[in-house]
Amino acid sequence: MIAEGGFRQPLNRVVAPLLMIGAFVGAWEIYARNSSIGDTVLPPFSRVAQAGWADRQSLVANTLPTLREVLVGFAISVLFAFLISILLDVSPRANRAVMPLLIGSQTIPLVVLAPLFVIWFGFGFFPKILLVTLVTFFPIVVGLIDGYASSERDSVTLLRTMGAGTLTVFRLVRLPSAMPGFFTGLRIGVTYAVVAAIFAEYAGAVNGLGVYIQGASGSFRTDLVLAGVLVAATLTLVLYALTVLVQRLAIPWYTQSREVSR
Amino acid sequence: MTKIPAISLRRLSKSFGDLDVLGEMDLDVGRGEFVSILGPSGCGKSTLLSILSGIEEATTGEITIHGTPLNESGQPFAWMPQSDALLPWRTVVDNVGLGYQVAGGLRKREAREQARFLLPAFGLEEFSRALPYQLSGGMRQRVALARTIAQGRDMLLLDEPFGALDAITRTELQLWLEQIWGVERPTVILITHDVREAVLLSDRIYVFSDRPGQIVAEFEVPLERPRTIEMLAGPQATQLELDLLRALHVGSGDTP
Ligand SMILES: Nc1ncnc2c1ncn2[C@@H]1O[C@H](COP(=O)(O)OP(=O)(O)OP(=O)(O)O)[C@@H](O)[C@H]1O
Ligand SMILES: [Mg+2]
């Protein structure tokens, strides 16, 4: 079982998604070439790739700031999520008081918020990371809180009978129990992060993928718009894959046990 | 009893709100004695262990440990919960080490060193770095038992340690437990549903009634130690098994 699965699985994991992406790109190419829509409105993939490659310098120069916003915003988000979740976990009263506020923060439409942030905080780095943080912390907090709650009762009780205090119980049982939930939240959060950063840039920025896409759109370069979108999608995929990788390394006891029981 | 018992319960009872779980009971366990409690499901056996280990408070009555009230006795018990409660992210050696780490106050690394010494006696040496999901049910129970021993208390509370195992593994582990118990002879209270297990392991057996749990019978086990499976087939053991089943009202038609 181990030999067979170990050999075949990684291959499937790479080949199957690549085939899907290939099929999508192929369908796009064929449709764009044969339909009457016209190249300027729906350029085929090959043209998007060519245009993107030709403009690679500008594309890379605008991807880096976006990546930086995403990484910094996401890091703050994780930190913040841990602090909030611990507070909410130790104090049920805080949970009741703060949770509605957190949920409320998630209902504000980004379209409204992003321009406001620009008015309040200017065109710089800060409003971007603020938006990324705001959008990504919620799934992480929820993942953590659910995770704490998933601790085995007997394990907690056992530690108590051994004389462990609240802090020891948290460190040795509740926190590790929350790791699967944390990584689920992390994966959801990371898929929103790039979109949030681009949104923030759209509302007003000096550079970034959002600015790039906006500029290309203003000059009717649909091929470059799509090139920008492809880069954003790739960025999200890579970040997602990284999270999965970190999860595999950080909590092998969870990932592996699930593979066995499949 | 002339000596002061290791564990002594007087008029102990327990209710959860309106639910009477344990009726008034007196119960004694001598030092180094292996006592089993046999009783139907839901009669409050686990609850009794929760009270002893300090998780729950008794509603009425007193508990003394070597003559001292329980709440002035520190923590004399190492408890093994009905589920094995292994931490899935800890290797075998670190799950065992948890006893040294938390109950003994050692650092994780020191606890691991200590735990390593314990593994061979439990047949876990080769699996020291395995994670719980990689273990068979029997091995998991051995890890949980080792963790209980690692707490370094002189009295053990074992809640159906072999309840979830198949008959073959269970018998093997019972014989093995009797063996390692014989080395230091700690005071043990074992909860079980299994009549043979009680006979094979105990010095004395209490039988509980349906909820609210009360002592309906008490038996001395007239077998020598170390115990063997052959003894189970002897006339004394078979008679005792029969008496126990009768005390539990098995086969009398009045069990649900
Ligand atoms: N914390 C609690 N709050 C309320 N009721 C409880 C609590 N703990 C146990 N009970 C109830 O007390 C009764 C006895 O439970 P207990 O777990 O002690 O039974 P048991 O004899 O160990 O049963 P089993 O053999 O099935 O393990 C059950 O009806 C249970 O629902
Ligand atoms: Mg029980």
mmCIF file of C-alpha atoms in Angstrom, chain B residues 10-249:
data_model
loop_
_atom_site.group_PDB
_atom_site.id
_atom_site.type_symbol
_atom_site.label_atom_id
_atom_site.label_comp_id
_atom_site.label_asym_id
_atom_site.label_seq_id
_atom_site.Cartn_x
_atom_site.Cartn_y
_atom_site.Cartn_z
ATOM 1 C CA ARG B 10 -17.753 6.422 53.620
ATOM 2 C CA ARG B 11 -21.396 7.061 52.725
ATOM 3 C CA LEU B 12 -20.291 8.408 49.396
ATOM 4 C CA SER B 13 -22.974 9.413 46.898
ATOM 5 C CA LYS B 14 -23.160 11.435 43.730
ATOM 6 C CA SER B 15 -25.982 13.139 41.841
ATOM 7 C CA PHE B 16 -25.872 15.253 38.706
ATOM 8 C CA GLY B 17 -28.806 17.573 39.344
ATOM 9 C CA ASP B 18 -31.828 15.304 39.610
ATOM 10 C CA LEU B 19 -29.950 12.273 38.349
ATOM 11 C CA ASP B 20 -28.740 10.037 41.178
ATOM 12 C CA VAL B 21 -25.730 8.283 39.764
ATOM 13 C CA LEU B 22 -24.157 6.718 42.835
ATOM 14 C CA GLY B 23 -26.187 5.696 45.882
ATOM 15 C CA GLU B 24 -24.601 5.770 49.325
ATOM 16 C CA MET B 25 -21.694 3.407 49.519
ATOM 17 C CA ASP B 26 -18.852 2.336 51.784
ATOM 18 C CA LEU B 27 -15.850 0.929 50.018
ATOM 19 C CA ASP B 28 -12.290 0.123 51.132
ATOM 20 C CA VAL B 29 -9.172 -0.729 49.240
ATOM 21 C CA GLY B 30 -6.078 -1.979 51.062
ATOM 22 C CA ARG B 31 -2.575 -0.888 50.245
ATOM 23 C CA GLY B 32 -1.221 -2.859 47.305
ATOM 24 C CA GLU B 33 -4.596 -4.424 46.703
ATOM 25 C CA PHE B 34 -6.015 -4.957 43.238
ATOM 26 C CA VAL B 35 -9.735 -4.259 43.387
ATOM 27 C CA SER B 36 -12.172 -4.469 40.502
ATOM 28 C CA ILE B 37 -15.562 -2.874 40.165
ATOM 29 C CA LEU B 38 -17.999 -4.745 38.000
ATOM 30 C CA GLY B 39 -21.300 -3.250 37.028
ATOM 31 C CA PRO B 40 -23.799 -2.580 34.265
ATOM 32 C CA SER B 41 -23.326 0.272 31.829
ATOM 33 C CA GLY B 42 -24.272 3.684 33.171
ATOM 34 C CA CYS B 43 -24.214 2.687 36.846
ATOM 35 C CA GLY B 44 -21.663 5.347 37.730
ATOM 36 C CA LYS B 45 -18.366 3.446 37.602
ATOM 37 C CA SER B 46 -16.540 6.108 35.606
ATOM 38 C CA THR B 47 -18.140 8.748 37.801
ATOM 39 C CA LEU B 48 -16.635 7.100 40.870
ATOM 40 C CA LEU B 49 -13.175 7.338 39.316
ATOM 41 C CA SER B 50 -13.835 10.981 38.400
ATOM 42 C CA ILE B 51 -14.593 11.699 42.036
ATOM 43 C CA LEU B 52 -11.478 9.910 43.242
ATOM 44 C CA SER B 53 -9.225 11.647 40.734
ATOM 45 C CA GLY B 54 -10.663 15.021 41.687
ATOM 46 C CA ILE B 55 -12.509 15.837 38.453
ATOM 47 C CA GLU B 56 -15.915 15.708 40.137
ATOM 48 C CA GLU B 57 -16.989 16.425 43.693
ATOM 49 C CA ALA B 58 -18.952 13.878 45.687
ATOM 50 C CA THR B 59 -22.441 15.020 46.643
ATOM 51 C CA THR B 60 -22.217 13.474 50.101
ATOM 52 C CA GLY B 61 -19.766 11.381 52.068
ATOM 53 C CA GLU B 62 -16.058 11.244 52.757
ATOM 54 C CA ILE B 63 -12.985 9.888 51.065
ATOM 55 C CA THR B 64 -9.780 9.261 52.971
ATOM 56 C CA ILE B 65 -6.401 8.197 51.624
ATOM 57 C CA HIS B 66 -4.285 6.400 54.215
ATOM 58 C CA GLY B 67 -6.497 8.039 56.813
ATOM 59 C CA THR B 68 -6.124 11.575 55.445
ATOM 60 C CA PRO B 69 -8.994 13.367 53.687
ATOM 61 C CA LEU B 70 -8.630 13.229 49.907
ATOM 62 C CA ASN B 71 -8.448 16.983 49.461
ATOM 63 C CA GLU B 72 -5.429 17.124 51.764
ATOM 64 C CA SER B 73 -3.672 14.235 50.073
ATOM 65 C CA GLY B 74 -2.272 15.941 47.002
ATOM 66 C CA GLN B 75 -2.960 13.805 43.952
ATOM 67 C CA PRO B 76 -2.449 10.176 44.969
ATOM 68 C CA PHE B 77 -4.018 8.752 41.797
ATOM 69 C CA ALA B 78 -2.959 8.195 38.243
ATOM 70 C CA TRP B 79 -6.094 7.934 36.123
ATOM 71 C CA MET B 80 -6.451 6.052 32.878
ATOM 72 C CA PRO B 81 -9.570 7.266 31.078
ATOM 73 C CA GLN B 82 -12.018 4.967 29.337
ATOM 74 C CA SER B 83 -10.894 6.358 25.963
ATOM 75 C CA ASP B 84 -7.124 6.057 25.727
ATOM 76 C CA ALA B 85 -6.825 9.863 25.346
ATOM 77 C CA LEU B 86 -3.538 9.586 23.468
ATOM 78 C CA LEU B 87 -2.471 12.871 21.919
ATOM 79 C CA PRO B 88 -2.445 12.202 18.152
ATOM 80 C CA TRP B 89 0.461 14.591 17.519
ATOM 81 C CA ARG B 90 2.750 12.985 20.072
ATOM 82 C CA THR B 91 4.866 9.944 19.337
ATOM 83 C CA VAL B 92 4.591 6.891 21.569
ATOM 84 C CA VAL B 93 7.552 7.917 23.670
ATOM 85 C CA ASP B 94 6.210 11.445 24.105
ATOM 86 C CA ASN B 95 2.722 10.253 24.960
ATOM 87 C CA VAL B 96 4.257 8.136 27.695
ATOM 88 C CA GLY B 97 6.477 11.074 28.613
ATOM 89 C CA LEU B 98 3.395 13.208 29.174
ATOM 90 C CA GLY B 99 3.075 11.514 32.569
ATOM 91 C CA TYR B 100 6.596 12.558 33.571
ATOM 92 C CA GLN B 101 6.209 15.968 32.003
ATOM 93 C CA VAL B 102 2.915 17.075 33.507
ATOM 94 C CA ALA B 103 2.591 15.022 36.682
ATOM 95 C CA GLY B 104 6.337 14.928 37.318
ATOM 96 C CA GLY B 105 7.150 18.466 36.230
ATOM 97 C CA LEU B 106 10.011 17.446 33.931
ATOM 98 C CA ARG B 107 10.935 19.233 30.733
ATOM 99 C CA LYS B 108 9.752 17.541 27.575
ATOM 100 C CA ARG B 109 13.211 16.251 26.698
ATOM 101 C CA GLU B 110 13.903 14.882 30.176
ATOM 102 C CA ALA B 111 10.460 13.320 30.205
ATOM 103 C CA ARG B 112 11.266 11.605 26.915
ATOM 104 C CA GLU B 113 14.478 10.175 28.358
ATOM 105 C CA GLN B 114 12.574 8.776 31.325
ATOM 106 C CA ALA B 115 9.844 7.389 29.104
ATOM 107 C CA ARG B 116 12.426 5.552 27.009
ATOM 108 C CA PHE B 117 13.347 3.432 30.047
ATOM 109 C CA LEU B 118 9.736 2.444 30.489
ATOM 110 C CA LEU B 119 9.029 1.305 26.916
ATOM 111 C CA PRO B 120 10.658 -2.157 26.906
ATOM 112 C CA ALA B 121 8.514 -3.456 29.766
ATOM 113 C CA PHE B 122 5.463 -2.440 27.762
ATOM 114 C CA GLY B 123 6.696 -3.993 24.534
ATOM 115 C CA LEU B 124 6.801 -0.590 22.883
ATOM 116 C CA GLU B 125 10.513 -0.192 22.285
ATOM 117 C CA GLU B 126 10.318 -0.581 18.512
ATOM 118 C CA PHE B 127 7.392 1.810 18.260
ATOM 119 C CA SER B 128 8.813 4.636 20.308
ATOM 120 C CA ARG B 129 8.653 7.056 17.384
ATOM 121 C CA ALA B 130 5.333 5.897 15.938
ATOM 122 C CA LEU B 131 2.293 8.125 16.045
ATOM 123 C CA PRO B 132 -0.929 6.857 17.658
ATOM 124 C CA TYR B 133 -2.782 6.391 14.362
ATOM 125 C CA GLN B 134 -0.128 3.883 13.354
ATOM 126 C CA LEU B 135 -0.778 1.669 16.373
ATOM 127 C CA SER B 136 -3.110 -1.272 16.897
ATOM 128 C CA GLY B 137 -5.743 -1.061 19.603
ATOM 129 C CA GLY B 138 -3.723 -3.248 21.939
ATOM 130 C CA MET B 139 -0.635 -1.118 21.539
ATOM 131 C CA ARG B 140 -2.593 2.063 22.163
ATOM 132 C CA GLN B 141 -3.793 0.649 25.466
ATOM 133 C CA ARG B 142 -0.240 -0.256 26.410
ATOM 134 C CA VAL B 143 0.895 3.274 25.662
ATOM 135 C CA ALA B 144 -1.942 4.647 27.781
ATOM 136 C CA LEU B 145 -1.004 2.277 30.603
ATOM 137 C CA ALA B 146 2.639 3.259 30.395
ATOM 138 C CA ARG B 147 1.596 6.911 30.534
ATOM 139 C CA THR B 148 -0.418 6.107 33.656
ATOM 140 C CA ILE B 149 2.583 4.441 35.308
ATOM 141 C CA ALA B 150 4.805 7.361 34.249
ATOM 142 C CA GLN B 151 2.796 9.679 36.459
ATOM 143 C CA GLY B 152 4.631 8.104 39.382
ATOM 144 C CA ARG B 153 1.611 7.845 41.708
ATOM 145 C CA ASP B 154 1.236 4.839 43.974
ATOM 146 C CA MET B 155 -2.424 4.278 43.173
ATOM 147 C CA LEU B 156 -3.933 3.571 39.758
ATOM 148 C CA LEU B 157 -7.485 4.116 38.536
ATOM 149 C CA LEU B 158 -8.042 2.090 35.370
ATOM 150 C CA ASP B 159 -11.303 2.621 33.517
ATOM 151 C CA GLU B 160 -12.039 -0.370 31.286
ATOM 152 C CA PRO B 161 -8.514 -0.457 29.911
ATOM 153 C CA PHE B 162 -9.227 -3.413 27.643
ATOM 154 C CA GLY B 163 -12.886 -2.788 26.884
ATOM 155 C CA ALA B 164 -12.404 -1.986 23.228
ATOM 156 C CA LEU B 165 -10.128 -4.903 22.367
ATOM 157 C CA ASP B 166 -10.748 -8.248 20.727
ATOM 158 C CA ALA B 167 -10.854 -11.287 23.001
ATOM 159 C CA ILE B 168 -7.390 -12.592 22.134
ATOM 160 C CA THR B 169 -5.568 -9.306 22.585
ATOM 161 C CA ARG B 170 -7.558 -8.634 25.726
ATOM 162 C CA THR B 171 -6.551 -11.886 27.389
ATOM 163 C CA GLU B 172 -2.923 -11.350 26.438
ATOM 164 C CA LEU B 173 -2.922 -7.868 27.890
ATOM 165 C CA GLN B 174 -4.683 -9.020 31.054
ATOM 166 C CA LEU B 175 -1.994 -11.601 31.740
ATOM 167 C CA TRP B 176 0.674 -9.063 30.941
ATOM 168 C CA LEU B 177 -0.902 -6.473 33.248
ATOM 169 C CA GLU B 178 -1.003 -8.983 36.079
ATOM 170 C CA GLN B 179 2.688 -9.570 35.509
ATOM 171 C CA ILE B 180 3.778 -5.937 35.573
ATOM 172 C CA TRP B 181 1.432 -5.223 38.467
ATOM 173 C CA GLY B 182 3.190 -8.000 40.397
ATOM 174 C CA VAL B 183 6.525 -6.159 40.226
ATOM 175 C CA GLU B 184 5.650 -3.189 42.402
ATOM 176 C CA ARG B 185 2.113 -4.046 43.427
ATOM 177 C CA PRO B 186 0.563 -0.618 43.291
ATOM 178 C CA THR B 187 -2.929 -0.143 44.678
ATOM 179 C CA VAL B 188 -5.363 -0.493 41.788
ATOM 180 C CA ILE B 189 -9.033 0.126 41.195
ATOM 181 C CA LEU B 190 -10.041 -1.410 37.879
ATOM 182 C CA ILE B 191 -13.398 -0.783 36.258
ATOM 183 C CA THR B 192 -14.626 -3.518 33.990
ATOM 184 C CA HIS B 193 -17.618 -5.102 32.306
ATOM 185 C CA ASP B 194 -15.773 -8.327 31.911
ATOM 186 C CA VAL B 195 -16.315 -10.983 34.560
ATOM 187 C CA ARG B 196 -13.293 -13.057 33.565
ATOM 188 C CA GLU B 197 -11.081 -10.013 33.586
ATOM 189 C CA ALA B 198 -12.149 -9.234 37.131
ATOM 190 C CA VAL B 199 -11.458 -12.810 38.230
ATOM 191 C CA LEU B 200 -8.120 -13.030 36.472
ATOM 192 C CA LEU B 201 -6.727 -9.781 37.832
ATOM 193 C CA SER B 202 -8.298 -8.926 41.169
ATOM 194 C CA ASP B 203 -7.773 -9.653 44.827
ATOM 195 C CA ARG B 204 -11.276 -8.473 45.498
ATOM 196 C CA ILE B 205 -14.308 -7.617 43.368
ATOM 197 C CA TYR B 206 -17.199 -5.271 44.060
ATOM 198 C CA VAL B 207 -20.390 -5.679 42.063
ATOM 199 C CA PHE B 208 -22.484 -2.554 41.478
ATOM 200 C CA SER B 209 -26.224 -2.391 40.856
ATOM 201 C CA ASP B 210 -27.946 -0.503 38.069
ATOM 202 C CA ARG B 211 -28.027 3.269 38.415
ATOM 203 C CA PRO B 212 -27.908 4.643 41.044
ATOM 204 C CA GLY B 213 -24.879 2.430 41.507
ATOM 205 C CA GLN B 214 -24.650 0.638 44.828
ATOM 206 C CA ILE B 215 -22.577 -2.244 46.072
ATOM 207 C CA VAL B 216 -24.698 -5.384 45.794
ATOM 208 C CA ALA B 217 -21.958 -7.937 46.391
ATOM 209 C CA GLU B 218 -18.313 -8.278 47.281
ATOM 210 C CA PHE B 219 -16.087 -11.275 46.531
ATOM 211 C CA GLU B 220 -12.566 -12.306 47.465
ATOM 212 C CA VAL B 221 -10.735 -14.000 44.615
ATOM 213 C CA PRO B 222 -9.321 -17.259 45.999
ATOM 214 C CA LEU B 223 -6.623 -17.673 43.326
ATOM 215 C CA GLU B 224 -2.873 -17.603 43.802
ATOM 216 C CA ARG B 225 -0.534 -15.252 42.058
ATOM 217 C CA PRO B 226 0.884 -15.126 39.513
ATOM 218 C CA ARG B 227 -2.339 -15.959 37.741
ATOM 219 C CA THR B 228 -2.524 -18.198 34.687
ATOM 220 C CA ILE B 229 -5.284 -18.861 32.174
ATOM 221 C CA GLU B 230 -5.402 -22.460 33.427
ATOM 222 C CA MET B 231 -6.694 -21.142 36.731
ATOM 223 C CA LEU B 232 -9.686 -19.696 34.946
ATOM 224 C CA ALA B 233 -10.789 -23.208 34.090
ATOM 225 C CA GLY B 234 -10.431 -24.419 37.692
ATOM 226 C CA PRO B 235 -13.461 -25.012 39.935
ATOM 227 C CA GLN B 236 -12.836 -21.965 42.153
ATOM 228 C CA ALA B 237 -12.707 -19.551 39.231
ATOM 229 C CA THR B 238 -15.708 -21.008 37.440
ATOM 230 C CA GLN B 239 -17.772 -20.922 40.603
ATOM 231 C CA LEU B 240 -16.759 -17.301 41.199
ATOM 232 C CA GLU B 241 -17.650 -16.359 37.638
ATOM 233 C CA LEU B 242 -21.040 -17.888 38.124
ATOM 234 C CA ASP B 243 -21.550 -16.033 41.406
ATOM 235 C CA LEU B 244 -20.542 -12.782 39.756
ATOM 236 C CA LEU B 245 -22.918 -13.263 36.852
ATOM 237 C CA ARG B 246 -25.714 -14.016 39.312
ATOM 238 C CA ALA B 247 -24.899 -10.899 41.310
ATOM 239 C CA LEU B 248 -25.164 -8.964 38.059
ATOM 240 C CA HIS B 249 -28.544 -10.661 37.415
#
